[in-house]
JSON list of C-alpha atoms in Angstrom, two decimals:
[
{"chain": "A", "resi": 1, "resn": "MET", "atom": "CA", "xyz": [106.83, 90.03, 82.64]},
{"chain": "A", "resi": 2, "resn": "SER", "atom": "CA", "xyz": [107.74, 92.39, 85.09]},
{"chain": "A", "resi": 3, "resn": "TYR", "atom": "CA", "xyz": [106.16, 93.89, 88.95]},
{"chain": "A", "resi": 4, "resn": "GLN", "atom": "CA", "xyz": [108.72, 96.67, 88.82]},
{"chain": "A", "resi": 5, "resn": "ALA", "atom": "CA", "xyz": [106.21, 99.75, 87.96]},
{"chain": "A", "resi": 6, "resn": "ALA", "atom": "CA", "xyz": [103.62, 97.66, 91.21]},
{"chain": "A", "resi": 7, "resn": "ALA", "atom": "CA", "xyz": [105.01, 101.26, 93.59]},
{"chain": "A", "resi": 8, "resn": "ALA", "atom": "CA", "xyz": [105.47, 103.94, 90.46]},
{"chain": "A", "resi": 9, "resn": "LEU", "atom": "CA", "xyz": [101.45, 103.50, 89.64]},
{"chain": "A", "resi": 10, "resn": "GLN", "atom": "CA", "xyz": [99.69, 103.53, 93.23]},
{"chain": "A", "resi": 11, "resn": "ALA", "atom": "CA", "xyz": [102.55, 107.04, 94.15]},
{"chain": "A", "resi": 12, "resn": "ALA", "atom": "CA", "xyz": [100.89, 108.07, 90.64]},
{"chain": "A", "resi": 13, "resn": "VAL", "atom": "CA", "xyz": [97.30, 107.04, 91.94]},
{"chain": "A", "resi": 14, "resn": "TYR", "atom": "CA", "xyz": [97.88, 108.34, 95.23]},
{"chain": "A", "resi": 15, "resn": "ASP", "atom": "CA", "xyz": [98.90, 111.86, 93.58]},
{"chain": "A", "resi": 16, "resn": "ARG", "atom": "CA", "xyz": [96.13, 111.82, 90.94]},
{"chain": "A", "resi": 17, "resn": "LEU", "atom": "CA", "xyz": [93.21, 110.85, 94.07]},
{"chain": "A", "resi": 18, "resn": "SER", "atom": "CA", "xyz": [95.37, 113.85, 96.52]},
{"chain": "A", "resi": 19, "resn": "GLY", "atom": "CA", "xyz": [94.62, 116.39, 93.97]},
{"chain": "A", "resi": 20, "resn": "PHE", "atom": "CA", "xyz": [91.29, 115.63, 92.78]},
{"chain": "A", "resi": 21, "resn": "PRO", "atom": "CA", "xyz": [89.05, 118.59, 93.84]},
{"chain": "A", "resi": 22, "resn": "ALA", "atom": "CA", "xyz": [85.80, 115.95, 93.61]},
{"chain": "A", "resi": 23, "resn": "LEU", "atom": "CA", "xyz": [87.85, 115.23, 96.97]},
{"chain": "A", "resi": 24, "resn": "ALA", "atom": "CA", "xyz": [88.49, 117.05, 98.70]},
{"chain": "A", "resi": 25, "resn": "GLY", "atom": "CA", "xyz": [88.92, 116.40, 102.21]},
{"chain": "A", "resi": 26, "resn": "VAL", "atom": "CA", "xyz": [88.85, 112.78, 102.22]},
{"chain": "A", "resi": 27, "resn": "SER", "atom": "CA", "xyz": [91.85, 111.29, 103.43]},
{"chain": "A", "resi": 28, "resn": "ILE", "atom": "CA", "xyz": [93.63, 108.18, 100.87]},
{"chain": "A", "resi": 29, "resn": "VAL", "atom": "CA", "xyz": [95.34, 105.53, 103.06]},
{"chain": "A", "resi": 30, "resn": "ASP", "atom": "CA", "xyz": [96.74, 102.67, 101.62]},
{"chain": "A", "resi": 31, "resn": "ALA", "atom": "CA", "xyz": [96.18, 101.82, 105.24]},
{"chain": "A", "resi": 32, "resn": "VAL", "atom": "CA", "xyz": [92.99, 102.18, 107.90]},
{"chain": "A", "resi": 33, "resn": "PRO", "atom": "CA", "xyz": [93.56, 104.53, 109.87]},
{"chain": "A", "resi": 34, "resn": "PRO", "atom": "CA", "xyz": [93.88, 103.55, 113.73]},
{"chain": "A", "resi": 35, "resn": "GLY", "atom": "CA", "xyz": [90.20, 105.19, 116.12]},
{"chain": "A", "resi": 36, "resn": "ALA", "atom": "CA", "xyz": [86.85, 104.14, 116.27]},
{"chain": "A", "resi": 37, "resn": "ALA", "atom": "CA", "xyz": [85.99, 107.32, 114.60]},
{"chain": "A", "resi": 38, "resn": "LEU", "atom": "CA", "xyz": [86.36, 106.54, 110.79]},
{"chain": "A", "resi": 39, "resn": "GLY", "atom": "CA", "xyz": [84.20, 109.02, 109.02]},
{"chain": "A", "resi": 40, "resn": "THR", "atom": "CA", "xyz": [84.41, 108.41, 105.53]},
{"chain": "A", "resi": 41, "resn": "PHE", "atom": "CA", "xyz": [87.65, 107.20, 103.38]},
{"chain": "A", "resi": 42, "resn": "VAL", "atom": "CA", "xyz": [89.93, 105.97, 100.88]},
{"chain": "A", "resi": 43, "resn": "LEU", "atom": "CA", "xyz": [91.62, 103.69, 101.00]},
{"chain": "A", "resi": 44, "resn": "ILE", "atom": "CA", "xyz": [94.73, 101.80, 98.19]},
{"chain": "A", "resi": 45, "resn": "GLY", "atom": "CA", "xyz": [94.64, 98.38, 98.56]},
{"chain": "A", "resi": 46, "resn": "PRO", "atom": "CA", "xyz": [95.39, 95.63, 97.00]},
{"chain": "A", "resi": 47, "resn": "GLU", "atom": "CA", "xyz": [96.57, 93.93, 93.19]},
{"chain": "A", "resi": 48, "resn": "GLN", "atom": "CA", "xyz": [96.92, 91.64, 90.66]},
{"chain": "A", "resi": 49, "resn": "VAL", "atom": "CA", "xyz": [99.28, 91.82, 88.12]},
{"chain": "A", "resi": 50, "resn": "VAL", "atom": "CA", "xyz": [99.49, 89.92, 85.12]},
{"chain": "A", "resi": 51, "resn": "ASP", "atom": "CA", "xyz": [102.67, 89.68, 82.25]},
{"chain": "A", "resi": 52, "resn": "GLN", "atom": "CA", "xyz": [101.37, 91.75, 78.78]},
{"chain": "A", "resi": 53, "resn": "SER", "atom": "CA", "xyz": [105.10, 91.32, 76.84]},
{"chain": "A", "resi": 54, "resn": "ASP", "atom": "CA", "xyz": [105.18, 90.76, 73.86]},
{"chain": "A", "resi": 55, "resn": "LYS", "atom": "CA", "xyz": [107.35, 91.24, 71.07]},
{"chain": "A", "resi": 56, "resn": "SER", "atom": "CA", "xyz": [107.76, 95.19, 70.73]},
{"chain": "A", "resi": 57, "resn": "GLY", "atom": "CA", "xyz": [108.69, 94.88, 74.77]},
{"chain": "A", "resi": 58, "resn": "GLY", "atom": "CA", "xyz": [107.48, 94.07, 77.86]},
{"chain": "A", "resi": 59, "resn": "GLY", "atom": "CA", "xyz": [104.48, 94.76, 80.12]},
{"chain": "A", "resi": 60, "resn": "ALA", "atom": "CA", "xyz": [102.14, 94.13, 83.32]},
{"chain": "A", "resi": 61, "resn": "GLU", "atom": "CA", "xyz": [98.29, 94.29, 83.37]},
{"chain": "A", "resi": 62, "resn": "HIS", "atom": "CA", "xyz": [97.46, 95.22, 86.74]},
{"chain": "A", "resi": 63, "resn": "ARG", "atom": "CA", "xyz": [94.44, 95.28, 88.97]},
{"chain": "A", "resi": 64, "resn": "PHE", "atom": "CA", "xyz": [94.69, 97.14, 91.64]},
{"chain": "A", "resi": 65, "resn": "GLU", "atom": "CA", "xyz": [91.37, 97.74, 93.85]},
{"chain": "A", "resi": 66, "resn": "VAL", "atom": "CA", "xyz": [90.87, 101.03, 95.66]},
{"chain": "A", "resi": 67, "resn": "ALA", "atom": "CA", "xyz": [88.40, 100.89, 98.12]},
{"chain": "A", "resi": 68, "resn": "VAL", "atom": "CA", "xyz": [84.98, 103.57, 99.91]},
{"chain": "A", "resi": 69, "resn": "ILE", "atom": "CA", "xyz": [84.57, 103.03, 103.88]},
{"chain": "A", "resi": 70, "resn": "SER", "atom": "CA", "xyz": [82.58, 105.37, 105.50]},
{"chain": "A", "resi": 71, "resn": "ASP", "atom": "CA", "xyz": [81.23, 105.43, 108.92]},
{"chain": "A", "resi": 72, "resn": "ALA", "atom": "CA", "xyz": [78.29, 107.90, 107.38]},
{"chain": "A", "resi": 73, "resn": "ALA", "atom": "CA", "xyz": [74.55, 106.22, 107.15]},
{"chain": "A", "resi": 74, "resn": "GLY", "atom": "CA", "xyz": [73.24, 104.81, 104.14]},
{"chain": "A", "resi": 75, "resn": "PHE", "atom": "CA", "xyz": [75.29, 104.24, 101.10]},
{"chain": "A", "resi": 76, "resn": "LEU", "atom": "CA", "xyz": [74.82, 107.56, 99.86]},
{"chain": "A", "resi": 77, "resn": "ALA", "atom": "CA", "xyz": [78.18, 108.90, 101.62]},
{"chain": "A", "resi": 78, "resn": "ALA", "atom": "CA", "xyz": [80.45, 106.27, 99.92]},
{"chain": "A", "resi": 79, "resn": "LYS", "atom": "CA", "xyz": [79.13, 106.49, 96.86]},
{"chain": "A", "resi": 80, "resn": "ASP", "atom": "CA", "xyz": [79.33, 109.48, 96.03]},
{"chain": "A", "resi": 81, "resn": "VAL", "atom": "CA", "xyz": [83.39, 109.32, 97.29]},
{"chain": "A", "resi": 82, "resn": "ALA", "atom": "CA", "xyz": [83.17, 106.06, 95.60]},
{"chain": "A", "resi": 83, "resn": "GLY", "atom": "CA", "xyz": [82.32, 108.40, 92.27]},
{"chain": "A", "resi": 84, "resn": "ALA", "atom": "CA", "xyz": [84.97, 110.38, 92.15]},
{"chain": "A", "resi": 85, "resn": "VAL", "atom": "CA", "xyz": [87.24, 107.57, 92.41]},
{"chain": "A", "resi": 86, "resn": "SER", "atom": "CA", "xyz": [85.82, 106.19, 89.27]},
{"chain": "A", "resi": 87, "resn": "ALA", "atom": "CA", "xyz": [85.93, 110.55, 88.21]},
{"chain": "A", "resi": 88, "resn": "ALA", "atom": "CA", "xyz": [89.96, 110.59, 88.96]},
{"chain": "A", "resi": 89, "resn": "LEU", "atom": "CA", "xyz": [91.01, 107.52, 87.98]},
{"chain": "A", "resi": 90, "resn": "VAL", "atom": "CA", "xyz": [89.44, 106.52, 84.93]},
{"chain": "A", "resi": 91, "resn": "ASP", "atom": "CA", "xyz": [90.62, 106.77, 81.87]},
{"chain": "A", "resi": 92, "resn": "ALA", "atom": "CA", "xyz": [93.58, 110.00, 83.05]},
{"chain": "A", "resi": 93, "resn": "ALA", "atom": "CA", "xyz": [96.44, 110.34, 81.83]},
{"chain": "A", "resi": 94, "resn": "LEU", "atom": "CA", "xyz": [98.58, 109.84, 84.72]},
{"chain": "A", "resi": 95, "resn": "VAL", "atom": "CA", "xyz": [102.61, 109.73, 84.34]},
{"chain": "A", "resi": 96, "resn": "LEU", "atom": "CA", "xyz": [104.26, 107.04, 86.32]},
{"chain": "A", "resi": 97, "resn": "THR", "atom": "CA", "xyz": [108.00, 106.66, 87.01]},
{"chain": "A", "resi": 98, "resn": "THR", "atom": "CA", "xyz": [108.88, 103.23, 86.03]},
{"chain": "A", "resi": 99, "resn": "GLY", "atom": "CA", "xyz": [106.71, 102.55, 82.75]},
{"chain": "A", "resi": 100, "resn": "ARG", "atom": "CA", "xyz": [104.34, 104.02, 80.64]},
{"chain": "A", "resi": 101, "resn": "LEU", "atom": "CA", "xyz": [100.45, 104.27, 81.36]},
{"chain": "A", "resi": 102, "resn": "VAL", "atom": "CA", "xyz": [98.73, 102.66, 78.15]},
{"chain": "A", "resi": 103, "resn": "SER", "atom": "CA", "xyz": [95.55, 102.41, 79.70]},
{"chain": "A", "resi": 104, "resn": "ILE", "atom": "CA", "xyz": [93.30, 102.73, 82.56]},
{"chain": "A", "resi": 105, "resn": "SER", "atom": "CA", "xyz": [90.06, 101.50, 83.33]},
{"chain": "A", "resi": 106, "resn": "PHE", "atom": "CA", "xyz": [86.94, 100.23, 85.57]},
{"chain": "A", "resi": 107, "resn": "LEU", "atom": "CA", "xyz": [86.02, 96.57, 85.62]},
{"chain": "A", "resi": 108, "resn": "ARG", "atom": "CA", "xyz": [83.58, 96.39, 88.72]},
{"chain": "A", "resi": 109, "resn": "ALA", "atom": "CA", "xyz": [82.63, 97.55, 91.74]},
{"chain": "A", "resi": 110, "resn": "THR", "atom": "CA", "xyz": [81.37, 96.05, 94.59]},
{"chain": "A", "resi": 111, "resn": "ALA", "atom": "CA", "xyz": [79.07, 97.62, 98.39]},
{"chain": "A", "resi": 112, "resn": "ARG", "atom": "CA", "xyz": [78.54, 96.73, 101.27]},
{"chain": "A", "resi": 113, "resn": "ARG", "atom": "CA", "xyz": [77.79, 96.77, 104.90]},
{"chain": "A", "resi": 114, "resn": "LEU", "atom": "CA", "xyz": [80.49, 95.99, 107.10]},
{"chain": "A", "resi": 115, "resn": "ASP", "atom": "CA", "xyz": [80.53, 95.63, 112.02]},
{"chain": "A", "resi": 116, "resn": "GLU", "atom": "CA", "xyz": [76.01, 94.83, 111.59]},
{"chain": "A", "resi": 117, "resn": "GLY", "atom": "CA", "xyz": [75.63, 98.13, 109.58]},
{"chain": "A", "resi": 118, "resn": "ALA", "atom": "CA", "xyz": [77.96, 100.60, 111.50]},
{"chain": "A", "resi": 119, "resn": "SER", "atom": "CA", "xyz": [80.23, 101.59, 108.63]},
{"chain": "A", "resi": 120, "resn": "ARG", "atom": "CA", "xyz": [79.87, 100.70, 104.46]},
{"chain": "A", "resi": 121, "resn": "ARG", "atom": "CA", "xyz": [82.31, 99.95, 102.31]},
{"chain": "A", "resi": 122, "resn": "ILE", "atom": "CA", "xyz": [82.55, 99.83, 98.26]},
{"chain": "A", "resi": 123, "resn": "ASP", "atom": "CA", "xyz": [85.52, 97.80, 96.50]},
{"chain": "A", "resi": 124, "resn": "MET", "atom": "CA", "xyz": [86.29, 98.74, 92.63]},
{"chain": "A", "resi": 125, "resn": "THR", "atom": "CA", "xyz": [88.97, 96.78, 90.77]},
{"chain": "A", "resi": 126, "resn": "PHE", "atom": "CA", "xyz": [90.36, 99.42, 87.99]},
{"chain": "A", "resi": 127, "resn": "ARG", "atom": "CA", "xyz": [92.43, 97.55, 85.77]},
{"chain": "A", "resi": 128, "resn": "ALA", "atom": "CA", "xyz": [95.77, 99.26, 83.97]},
{"chain": "A", "resi": 129, "resn": "ARG", "atom": "CA", "xyz": [98.49, 98.55, 80.72]},
{"chain": "A", "resi": 130, "resn": "ILE", "atom": "CA", "xyz": [101.15, 99.49, 81.77]},
{"chain": "A", "resi": 131, "resn": "GLU", "atom": "CA", "xyz": [104.63, 99.18, 79.39]},
{"chain": "A", "resi": 132, "resn": "LEU", "atom": "CA", "xyz": [108.14, 98.98, 80.73]}
]
């Protein structure tokens, strides 16, 4: 088992989301931006990694979260962006600088209100299988 492809996966996810036409104008970050007016942005978040090595070689399964956070009224804006994130990542042919992406798929999503309803957050979990 190895965690060595984690940074490469995050960089590839960032590149894919940043260049995806349906997400043009949406900030892609890995830390919540400071300031009161958040707008709508995509946050590349935490991950869990489990060993997927076998007789043919090393490998790992990365379960990583991507969140959409929005201070727009209602869930519609956040759901539109979340749908674009999902379209960008599911079955994407990401090129990694370390390892080889075998597959990437959607696992689940949770949508909720934050700050007494002032903002919305949709947390999506994706699974990436990487051979090392």
